[in-house]
Coordinates of C-alpha atoms in Angstrom, one line a residue:
X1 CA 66.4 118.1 128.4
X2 CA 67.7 119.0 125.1
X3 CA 71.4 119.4 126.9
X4 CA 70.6 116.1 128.2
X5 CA 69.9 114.4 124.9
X6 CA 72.9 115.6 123.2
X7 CA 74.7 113.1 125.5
X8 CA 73.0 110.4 123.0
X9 CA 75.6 108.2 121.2
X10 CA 73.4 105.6 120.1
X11 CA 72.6 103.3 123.3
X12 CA 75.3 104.5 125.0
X13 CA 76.0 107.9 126.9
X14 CA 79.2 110.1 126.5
X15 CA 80.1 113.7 126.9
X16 CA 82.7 115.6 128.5
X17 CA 83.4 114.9 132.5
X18 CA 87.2 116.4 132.7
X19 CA 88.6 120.1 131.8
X20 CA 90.1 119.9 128.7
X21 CA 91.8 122.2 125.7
X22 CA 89.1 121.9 123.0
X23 CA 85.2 121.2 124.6
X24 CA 83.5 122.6 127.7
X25 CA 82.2 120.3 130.5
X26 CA 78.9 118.9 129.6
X27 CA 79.0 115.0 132.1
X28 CA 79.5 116.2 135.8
X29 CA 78.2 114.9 139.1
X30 CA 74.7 117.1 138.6
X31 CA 74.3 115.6 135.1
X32 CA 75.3 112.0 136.1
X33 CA 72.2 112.3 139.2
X34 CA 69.5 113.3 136.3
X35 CA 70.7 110.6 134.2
X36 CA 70.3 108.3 137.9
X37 CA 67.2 109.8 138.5
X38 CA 66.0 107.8 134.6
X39 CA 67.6 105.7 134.4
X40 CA 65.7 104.9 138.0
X41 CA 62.5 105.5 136.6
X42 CA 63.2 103.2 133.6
X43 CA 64.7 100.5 135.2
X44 CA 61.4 100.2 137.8
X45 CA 59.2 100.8 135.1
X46 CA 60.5 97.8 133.2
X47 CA 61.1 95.2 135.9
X48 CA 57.8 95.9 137.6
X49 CA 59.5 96.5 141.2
X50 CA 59.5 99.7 143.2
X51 CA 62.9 101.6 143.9
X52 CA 63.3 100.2 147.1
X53 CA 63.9 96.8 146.1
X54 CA 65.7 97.6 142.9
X55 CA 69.4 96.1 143.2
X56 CA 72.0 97.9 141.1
X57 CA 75.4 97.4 140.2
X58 CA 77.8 100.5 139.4
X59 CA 82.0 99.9 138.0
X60 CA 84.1 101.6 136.4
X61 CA 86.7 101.8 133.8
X62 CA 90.6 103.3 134.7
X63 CA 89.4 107.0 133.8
X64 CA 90.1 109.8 135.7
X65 CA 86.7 110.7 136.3
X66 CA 85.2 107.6 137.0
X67 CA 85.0 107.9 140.7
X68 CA 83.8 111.3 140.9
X69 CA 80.2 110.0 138.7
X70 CA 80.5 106.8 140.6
X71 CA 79.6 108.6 143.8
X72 CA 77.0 110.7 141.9
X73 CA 75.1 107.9 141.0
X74 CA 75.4 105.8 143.9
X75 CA 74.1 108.5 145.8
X76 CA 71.3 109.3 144.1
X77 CA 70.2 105.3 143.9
X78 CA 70.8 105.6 147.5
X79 CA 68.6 108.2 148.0
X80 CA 65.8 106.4 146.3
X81 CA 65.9 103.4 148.5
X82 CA 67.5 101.3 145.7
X83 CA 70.4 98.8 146.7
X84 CA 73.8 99.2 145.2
X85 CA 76.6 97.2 144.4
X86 CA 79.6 99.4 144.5
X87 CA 82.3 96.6 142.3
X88 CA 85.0 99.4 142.0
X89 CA 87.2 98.7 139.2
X90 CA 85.2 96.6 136.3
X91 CA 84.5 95.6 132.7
X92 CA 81.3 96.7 131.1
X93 CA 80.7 92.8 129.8
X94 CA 81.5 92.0 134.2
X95 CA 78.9 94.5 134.8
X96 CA 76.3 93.1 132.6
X97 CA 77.6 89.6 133.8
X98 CA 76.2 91.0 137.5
X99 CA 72.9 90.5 136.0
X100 CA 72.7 86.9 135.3
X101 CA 75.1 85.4 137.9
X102 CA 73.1 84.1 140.5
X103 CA 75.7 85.5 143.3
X104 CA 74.8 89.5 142.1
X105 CA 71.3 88.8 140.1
X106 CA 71.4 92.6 140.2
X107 CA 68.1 94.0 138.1
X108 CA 69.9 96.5 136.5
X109 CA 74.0 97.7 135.9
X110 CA 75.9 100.3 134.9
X111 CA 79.2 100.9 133.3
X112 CA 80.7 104.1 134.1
X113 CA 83.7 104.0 130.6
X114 CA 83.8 106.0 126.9
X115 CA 85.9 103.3 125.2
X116 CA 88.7 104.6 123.4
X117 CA 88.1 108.3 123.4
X118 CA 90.1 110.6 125.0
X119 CA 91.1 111.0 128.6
X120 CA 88.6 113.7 129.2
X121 CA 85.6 111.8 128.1
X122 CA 83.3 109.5 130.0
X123 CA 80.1 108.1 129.9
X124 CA 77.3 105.0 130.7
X125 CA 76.3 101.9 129.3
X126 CA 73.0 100.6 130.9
X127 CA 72.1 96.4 131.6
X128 CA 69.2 94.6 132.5
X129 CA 69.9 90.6 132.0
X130 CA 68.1 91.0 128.7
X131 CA 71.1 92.6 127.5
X132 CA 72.3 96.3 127.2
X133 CA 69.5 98.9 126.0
X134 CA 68.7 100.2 122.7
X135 CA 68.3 103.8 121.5
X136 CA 65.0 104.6 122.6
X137 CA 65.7 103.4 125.9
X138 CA 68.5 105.6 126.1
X139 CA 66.3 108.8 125.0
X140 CA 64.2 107.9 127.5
X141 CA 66.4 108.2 130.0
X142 CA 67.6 111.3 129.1
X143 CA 64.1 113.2 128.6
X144 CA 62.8 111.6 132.2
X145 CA 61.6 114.3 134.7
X146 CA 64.0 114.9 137.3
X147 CA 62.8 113.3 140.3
X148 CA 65.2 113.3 143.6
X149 CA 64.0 111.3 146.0
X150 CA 65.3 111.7 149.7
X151 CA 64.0 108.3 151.7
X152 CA 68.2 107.5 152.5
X153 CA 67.3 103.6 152.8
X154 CA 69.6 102.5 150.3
X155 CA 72.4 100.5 151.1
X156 CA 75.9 99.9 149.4
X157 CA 77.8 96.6 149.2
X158 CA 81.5 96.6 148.1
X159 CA 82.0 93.8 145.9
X160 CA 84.9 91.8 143.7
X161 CA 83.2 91.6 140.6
X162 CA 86.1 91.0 138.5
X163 CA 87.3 88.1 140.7
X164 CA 84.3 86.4 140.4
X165 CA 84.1 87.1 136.8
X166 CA 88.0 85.8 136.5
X167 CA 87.4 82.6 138.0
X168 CA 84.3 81.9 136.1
X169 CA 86.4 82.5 132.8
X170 CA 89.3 80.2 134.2
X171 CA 86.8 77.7 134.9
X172 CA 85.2 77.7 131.8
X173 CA 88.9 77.3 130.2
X174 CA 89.3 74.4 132.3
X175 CA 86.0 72.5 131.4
X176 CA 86.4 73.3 127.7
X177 CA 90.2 71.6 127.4
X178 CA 89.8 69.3 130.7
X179 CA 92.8 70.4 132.1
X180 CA 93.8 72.1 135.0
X181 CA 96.2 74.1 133.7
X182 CA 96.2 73.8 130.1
X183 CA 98.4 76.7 129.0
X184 CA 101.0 75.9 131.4
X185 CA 103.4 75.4 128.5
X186 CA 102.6 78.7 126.8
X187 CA 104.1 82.2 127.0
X188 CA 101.1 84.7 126.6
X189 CA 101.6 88.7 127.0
X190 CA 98.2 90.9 127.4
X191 CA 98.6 94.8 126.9
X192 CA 96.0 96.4 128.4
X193 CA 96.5 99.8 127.7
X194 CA 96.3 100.8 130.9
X195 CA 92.0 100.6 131.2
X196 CA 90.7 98.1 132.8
X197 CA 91.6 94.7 131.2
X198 CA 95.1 94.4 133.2
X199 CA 93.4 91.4 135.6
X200 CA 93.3 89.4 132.6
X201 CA 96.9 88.3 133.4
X202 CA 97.2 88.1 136.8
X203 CA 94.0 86.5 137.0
X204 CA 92.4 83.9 133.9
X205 CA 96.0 83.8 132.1
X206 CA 98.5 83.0 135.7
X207 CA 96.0 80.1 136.8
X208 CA 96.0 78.2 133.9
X209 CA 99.6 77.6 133.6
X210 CA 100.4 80.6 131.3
X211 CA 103.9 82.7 131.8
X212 CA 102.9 86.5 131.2
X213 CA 106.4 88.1 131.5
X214 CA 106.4 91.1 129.4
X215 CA 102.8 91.7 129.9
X216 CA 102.3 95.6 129.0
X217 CA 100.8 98.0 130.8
X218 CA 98.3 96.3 132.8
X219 CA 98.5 99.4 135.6
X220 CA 95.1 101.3 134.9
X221 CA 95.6 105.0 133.9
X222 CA 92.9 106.8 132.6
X223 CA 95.4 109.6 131.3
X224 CA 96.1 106.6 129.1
X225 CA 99.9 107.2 128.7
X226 CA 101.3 104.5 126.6
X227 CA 98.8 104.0 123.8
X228 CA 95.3 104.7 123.1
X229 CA 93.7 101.4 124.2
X230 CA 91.8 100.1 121.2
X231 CA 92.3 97.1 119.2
X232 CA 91.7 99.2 116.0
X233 CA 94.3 101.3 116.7
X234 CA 97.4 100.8 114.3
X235 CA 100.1 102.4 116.9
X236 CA 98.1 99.8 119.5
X237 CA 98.4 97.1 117.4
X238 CA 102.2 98.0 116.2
X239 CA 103.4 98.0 120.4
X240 CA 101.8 94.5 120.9
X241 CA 103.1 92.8 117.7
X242 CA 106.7 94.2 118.2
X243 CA 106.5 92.9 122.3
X244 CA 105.1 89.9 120.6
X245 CA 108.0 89.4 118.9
X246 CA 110.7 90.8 121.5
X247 CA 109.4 88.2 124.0
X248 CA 109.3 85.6 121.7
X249 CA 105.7 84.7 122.9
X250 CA 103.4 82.2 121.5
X251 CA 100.3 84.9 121.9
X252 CA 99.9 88.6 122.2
X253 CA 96.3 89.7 123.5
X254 CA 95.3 93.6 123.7
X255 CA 92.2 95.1 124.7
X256 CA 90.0 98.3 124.4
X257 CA 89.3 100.4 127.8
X258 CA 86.6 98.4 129.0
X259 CA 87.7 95.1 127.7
X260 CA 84.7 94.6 125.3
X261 CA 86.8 94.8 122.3
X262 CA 89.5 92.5 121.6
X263 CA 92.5 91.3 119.1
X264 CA 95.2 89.0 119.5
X265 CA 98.9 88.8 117.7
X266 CA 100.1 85.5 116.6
X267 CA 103.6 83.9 117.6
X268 CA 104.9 85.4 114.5
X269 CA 104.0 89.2 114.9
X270 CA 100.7 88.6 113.0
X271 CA 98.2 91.5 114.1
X272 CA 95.0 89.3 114.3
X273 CA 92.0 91.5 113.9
X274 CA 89.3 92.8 112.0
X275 CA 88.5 90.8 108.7
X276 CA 91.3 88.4 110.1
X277 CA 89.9 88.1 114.1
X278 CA 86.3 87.1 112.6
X279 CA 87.7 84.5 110.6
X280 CA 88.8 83.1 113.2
X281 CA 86.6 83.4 115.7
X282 CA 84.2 81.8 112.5
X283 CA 86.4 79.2 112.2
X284 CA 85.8 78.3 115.7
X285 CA 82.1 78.5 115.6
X286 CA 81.9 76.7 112.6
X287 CA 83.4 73.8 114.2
X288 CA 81.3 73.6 116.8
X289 CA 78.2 74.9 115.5
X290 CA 78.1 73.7 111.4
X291 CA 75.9 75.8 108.9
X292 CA 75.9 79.0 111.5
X293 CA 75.1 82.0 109.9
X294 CA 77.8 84.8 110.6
X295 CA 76.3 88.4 110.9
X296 CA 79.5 91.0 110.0
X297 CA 79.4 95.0 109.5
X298 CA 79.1 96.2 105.7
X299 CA 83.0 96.5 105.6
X300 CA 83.8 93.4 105.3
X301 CA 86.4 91.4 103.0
X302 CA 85.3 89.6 99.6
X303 CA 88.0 87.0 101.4
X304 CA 86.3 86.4 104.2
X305 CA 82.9 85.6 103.0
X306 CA 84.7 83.2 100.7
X307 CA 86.1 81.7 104.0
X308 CA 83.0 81.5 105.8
X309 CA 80.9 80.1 103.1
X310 CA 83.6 77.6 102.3
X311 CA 83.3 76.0 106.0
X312 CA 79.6 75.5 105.4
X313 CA 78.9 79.4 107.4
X314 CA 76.8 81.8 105.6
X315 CA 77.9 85.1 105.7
X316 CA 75.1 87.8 106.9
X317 CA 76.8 91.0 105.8
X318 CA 74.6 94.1 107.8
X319 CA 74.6 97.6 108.7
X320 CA 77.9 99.0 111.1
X321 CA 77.2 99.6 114.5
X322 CA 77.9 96.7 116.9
X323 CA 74.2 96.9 118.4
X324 CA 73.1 96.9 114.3
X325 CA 74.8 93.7 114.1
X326 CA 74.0 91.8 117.4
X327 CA 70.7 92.7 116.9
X328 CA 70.8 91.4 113.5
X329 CA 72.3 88.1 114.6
X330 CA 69.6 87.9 117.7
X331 CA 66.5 88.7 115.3
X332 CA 68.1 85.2 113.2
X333 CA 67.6 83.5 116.0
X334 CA 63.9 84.4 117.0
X335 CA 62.9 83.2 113.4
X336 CA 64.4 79.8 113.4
X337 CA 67.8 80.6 111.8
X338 CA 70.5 80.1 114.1
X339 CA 73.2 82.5 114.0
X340 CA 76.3 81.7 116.6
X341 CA 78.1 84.6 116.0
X342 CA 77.7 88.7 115.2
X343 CA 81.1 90.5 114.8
X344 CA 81.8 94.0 113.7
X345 CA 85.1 94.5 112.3
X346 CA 85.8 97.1 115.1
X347 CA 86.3 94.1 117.2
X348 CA 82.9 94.1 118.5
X349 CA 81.7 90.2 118.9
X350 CA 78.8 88.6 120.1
X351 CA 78.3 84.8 120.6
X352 CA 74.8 83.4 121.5
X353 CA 76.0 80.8 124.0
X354 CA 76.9 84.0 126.0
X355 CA 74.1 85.8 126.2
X356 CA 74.6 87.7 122.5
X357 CA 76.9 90.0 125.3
X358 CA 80.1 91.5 123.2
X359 CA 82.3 90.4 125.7
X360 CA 86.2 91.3 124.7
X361 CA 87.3 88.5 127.0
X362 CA 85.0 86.0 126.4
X363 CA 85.8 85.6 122.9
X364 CA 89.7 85.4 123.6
X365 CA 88.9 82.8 126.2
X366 CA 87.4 81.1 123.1
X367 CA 89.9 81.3 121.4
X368 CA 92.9 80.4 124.3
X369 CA 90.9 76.6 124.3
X370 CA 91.7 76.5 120.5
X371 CA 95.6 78.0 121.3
X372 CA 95.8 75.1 124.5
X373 CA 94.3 72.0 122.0
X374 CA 96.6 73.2 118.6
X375 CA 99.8 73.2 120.7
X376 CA 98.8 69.4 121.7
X377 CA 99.1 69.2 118.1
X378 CA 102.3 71.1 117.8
X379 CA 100.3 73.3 115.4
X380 CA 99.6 77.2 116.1
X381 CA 96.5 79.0 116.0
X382 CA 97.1 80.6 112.8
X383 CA 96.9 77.5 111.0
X384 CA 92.8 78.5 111.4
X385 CA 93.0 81.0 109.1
X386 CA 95.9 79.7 106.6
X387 CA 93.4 79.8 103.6
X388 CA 91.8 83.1 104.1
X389 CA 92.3 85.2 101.2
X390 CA 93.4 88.8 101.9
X391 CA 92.7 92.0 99.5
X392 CA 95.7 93.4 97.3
X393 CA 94.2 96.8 98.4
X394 CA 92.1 98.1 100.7
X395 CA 91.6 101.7 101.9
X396 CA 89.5 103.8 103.7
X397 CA 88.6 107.5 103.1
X398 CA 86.6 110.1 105.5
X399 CA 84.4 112.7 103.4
X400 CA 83.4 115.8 105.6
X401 CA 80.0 117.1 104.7
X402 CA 79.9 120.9 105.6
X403 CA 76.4 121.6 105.8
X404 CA 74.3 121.5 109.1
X405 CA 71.6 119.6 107.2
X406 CA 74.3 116.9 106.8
X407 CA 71.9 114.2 107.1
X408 CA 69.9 115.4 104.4
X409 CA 72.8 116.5 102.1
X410 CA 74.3 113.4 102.9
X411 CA 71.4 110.9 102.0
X412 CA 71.0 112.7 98.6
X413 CA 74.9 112.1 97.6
X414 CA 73.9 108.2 98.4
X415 CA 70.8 108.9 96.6
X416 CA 72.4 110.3 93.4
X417 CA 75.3 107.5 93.3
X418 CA 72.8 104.4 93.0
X419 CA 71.7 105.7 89.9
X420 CA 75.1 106.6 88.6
X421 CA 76.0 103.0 89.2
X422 CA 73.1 101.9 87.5
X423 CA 73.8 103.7 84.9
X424 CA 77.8 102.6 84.2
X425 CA 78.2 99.5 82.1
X426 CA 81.3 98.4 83.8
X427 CA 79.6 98.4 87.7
X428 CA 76.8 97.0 89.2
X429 CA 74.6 96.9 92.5
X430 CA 75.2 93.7 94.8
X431 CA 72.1 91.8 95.0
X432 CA 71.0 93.3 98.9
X433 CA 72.5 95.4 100.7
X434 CA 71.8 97.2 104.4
X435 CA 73.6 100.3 104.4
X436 CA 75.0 103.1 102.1
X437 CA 75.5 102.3 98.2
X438 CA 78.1 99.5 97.4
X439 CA 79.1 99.6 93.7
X440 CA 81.0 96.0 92.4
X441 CA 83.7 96.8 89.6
X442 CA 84.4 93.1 88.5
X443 CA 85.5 91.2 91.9
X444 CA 86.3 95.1 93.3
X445 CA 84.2 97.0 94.8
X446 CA 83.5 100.4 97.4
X447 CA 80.9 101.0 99.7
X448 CA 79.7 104.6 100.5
X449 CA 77.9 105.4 103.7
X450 CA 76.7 107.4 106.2
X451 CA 78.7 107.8 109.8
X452 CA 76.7 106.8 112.8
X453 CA 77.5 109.7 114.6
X454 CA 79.2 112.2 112.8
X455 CA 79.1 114.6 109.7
X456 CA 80.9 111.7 107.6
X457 CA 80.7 110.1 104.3
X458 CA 83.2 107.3 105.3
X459 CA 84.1 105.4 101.6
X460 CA 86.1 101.7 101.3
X461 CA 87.6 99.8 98.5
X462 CA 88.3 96.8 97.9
X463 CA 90.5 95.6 95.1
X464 CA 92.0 91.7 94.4
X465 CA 94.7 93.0 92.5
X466 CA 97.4 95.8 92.8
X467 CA 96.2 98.8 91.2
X468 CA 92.4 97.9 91.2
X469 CA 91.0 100.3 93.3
X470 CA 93.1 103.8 91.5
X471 CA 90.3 103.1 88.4
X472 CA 87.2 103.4 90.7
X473 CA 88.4 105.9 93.3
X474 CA 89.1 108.2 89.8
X475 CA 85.4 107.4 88.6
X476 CA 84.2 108.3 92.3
X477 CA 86.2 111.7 92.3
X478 CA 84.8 112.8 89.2
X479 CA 81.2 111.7 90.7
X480 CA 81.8 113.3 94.3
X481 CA 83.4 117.0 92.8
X482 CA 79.9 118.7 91.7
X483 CA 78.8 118.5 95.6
X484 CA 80.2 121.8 96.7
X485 CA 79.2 120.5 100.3
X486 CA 82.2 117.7 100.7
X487 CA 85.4 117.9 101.2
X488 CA 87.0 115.2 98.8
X489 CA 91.2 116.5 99.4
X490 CA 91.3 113.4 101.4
X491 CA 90.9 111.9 97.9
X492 CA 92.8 113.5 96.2
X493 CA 96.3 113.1 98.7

């Protein structure tokens, strides 16, 4: 079980499926069909049905090993007596879509994808129709006795998810501009990295008018070939602004493996993410939903909040970790508060009229209704986000901590900076804060935290002039040198 566990990344699962220079095989068929086999018991557990009348969906991302731990798993639902829909090629917000849609109403899905990591990884994200699962559902997946049952009453449907889903978004496009083809006038390119976001083009953007000439590798390959397919991704974001360009579109849109991370590039080249994606996307919300509260990952801008609070939105800054900061935004909710939108600046959004799902696609259809009505106006979509302030400087910095109790050693460093701070005239603490130690130097600041998932101290800085952030990183060198335990060269480059 312990093997088992170590497949943990937060509410997801992810290990190693494919041969590979640098890490041994730790996800193959045998592990997938214990992770089936809890996922099983879980799932029953929860909805109060028996395996034999447990529907399931199964899809996968363009990886190379998708197939092989798509069998595993069917077969092992099979084997249980559970029902399976088998919809092939998919999106992880499709598969949790197969919940709710009254077509599927499947009790539970699963999304065979690892994101952006490297060809050789692959992994599980688990649905019910209350939304993906948390961490200690994941745990107890993994530490579930092994239970293979043999009944063989199971039965498998091939489905089209993604042309169901595809129509749904078209028809949502439709109903939201009243037209039946209200980008007809528009040149839009996707690049989908070659995961599983190429139907995008072929299949919302082609019915509603659009001309996607010079679309970019919409072909899934999970030897990803071109580009690493993540919107945070600066050679990513470099291909689609420069094809933006070349093709003289009016939009550029890319998305992450399994299409539930997005960013868009504007007419001009403009790479349109992170601090600058949820501006927009809060500029949208805002208009339809005034006052909203806007839940964001610690990271983000002094600008920003500036241009949320200044449309009436109040800016929710909260822990990293896109589950963190749905959760954040759902808990506003369930106490009366009403919070429209939760974004991490990863690209991660969640919007309560859909479900609090991050959904890649949803929130660019969002946005395509704004693109359709602006070009009525002869105005572009950028015109959103005209007055949002950006930094003079920003950076980010990775400390290593090179201790096995990194935790521990880790939590200490935090520890020990909150009362340095405290004890510098020039800084101060920020009122609250959710995560790390975030020092303010005038209208500067950096934030100091723990990684999620790794043996990181990951610091940013923020400065609103040229040359503001060289005086605190110098203060924080001096600070972070008497831990023997990190490695600060990054700093010092």
């Amino acid at each position: 079980m312990r093997e088992r566990l170590e497949l943990q990344n937060g509410t997801d699962i992810r290990g190693i499926a494919l041969s590979n220079p640098e890490k041994p095989i730790n996800l193959d068929e045998a592990a997938t069909a214990q992770i089936a086999c809890g996922y099983l018991q879980w799932l029953s557990k929860r909805s109060g049905k028996s395996l034999k009348d447990l529907r399931i969906s199964v899809g996968t991302d363009s990886r190379i090993s998708g197939d092989s731990l798509k069998t595993a798993l069917i077969e092992t639902f099979m084997q249980s007596g559970a029902s399976v829909y088998d919809m092939g090629l998919a999106t992880t917000p499709a598969i949790f879509m197969s919940t709710v849609m009254e077509e599927y109403s499947a009790d539970g899905g699963v999304m065979i994808t690892a994101s952006h990591l490297p060809y050789f990884y692959n992994g599980f994200k688990f649905f019910t129709k209350d939304g993906g699962l948390e961490k200690a559902d994941i745990t107890e997946i993994l530490t579930a006795e092994t239970v293979f049952l043999q009944e063989n009453k199971g039965e498998v449907f091939q489905r089209n998810l993604i042309q169901d889903y595809s129509l749904d978004m078209v028809n949502f496009i439709r109903k939201e501009t009243g037209e039946e083809k209200p980008l007809k006038d528009l040149k839009i390119i996707v690049d989908a990295g070659n995961g599983a976001g190429g139907f995008f083009a072929d299949e919302v953007l082609a019915p509603l008018g659009a001309d996607t000439t010079g679309s970019l590798f919409l072909e899934p390959d999970g030897y990803f070939p071109n580009h690493i397919p993540n919107p945070e991704n600066k050679e990513a974001m470099k291909i689609i602004s420069q094809a933006v360009r070349k093709t003289q579109a009016d939009l550029g849109i890319i998305f992450d493996t399994d299409v539930d991370r997005a960013a868009v590039v504007s007419a001009d080249g403009r790479e349109i993410n992170r601090n600058d994606l949820i501006a927009l996307l809060s500029a949208i919300v805002l208009q339809e939903y005034p006052n909203s509260i806007i839940v964001t990952d610690s990271v983000t801008s002094t600008g920003l909040a500036e241009f949320i609070e200044r449309r009436g939105g109040i800016h929710h800054r909260f822990k990293r970790g896109y589950r963190n900061v749905i959760n954040e935004g759902i808990r506003f909710n369930r106490e009366g508060k009403y919070c429209y939108l939760a974004m991490e600046t990863s690209g991660h959004g969640a919007m309560k009229e859909n479900y609090f799902l991050d959904d890649g696609a949803y929130l660019v259809a969002k946005i395509l209704v704004y693109v359709a009505k602006l070009n009525k106006e002869g105005k572009k979509i950028t015109s959103l986000i005209e007055d949002l302030k950006q930094p003079a400087q920003a950076k980010e910095y990775r400390i290593p901590i090179k201790t096995e109790n990194y935790k521990e050693d880790g939590q200490k460093v935090l520890s020990d900076l909150e009362k340095w701070i405290v004890q510098m005239p020039e800084y101060s603490l920020p009122d609250s804060n959710y995560e790390g130690v975030k020092g303010i130097f005038g209208r500067n600041w950096f934030l100091l935290r723990m990684s999620l998932h790794e043996p990181l101290l990951p610091l940013n800085l923020e400065s609103e002039e040229i040359g503001g952030i060289e005086p605190m990183l110098e203060e924080l060198k001096k600070f972070l040198a008497q831990y023997d335990f990190l490695d600060i060269r990054s700093l010092q480059e």
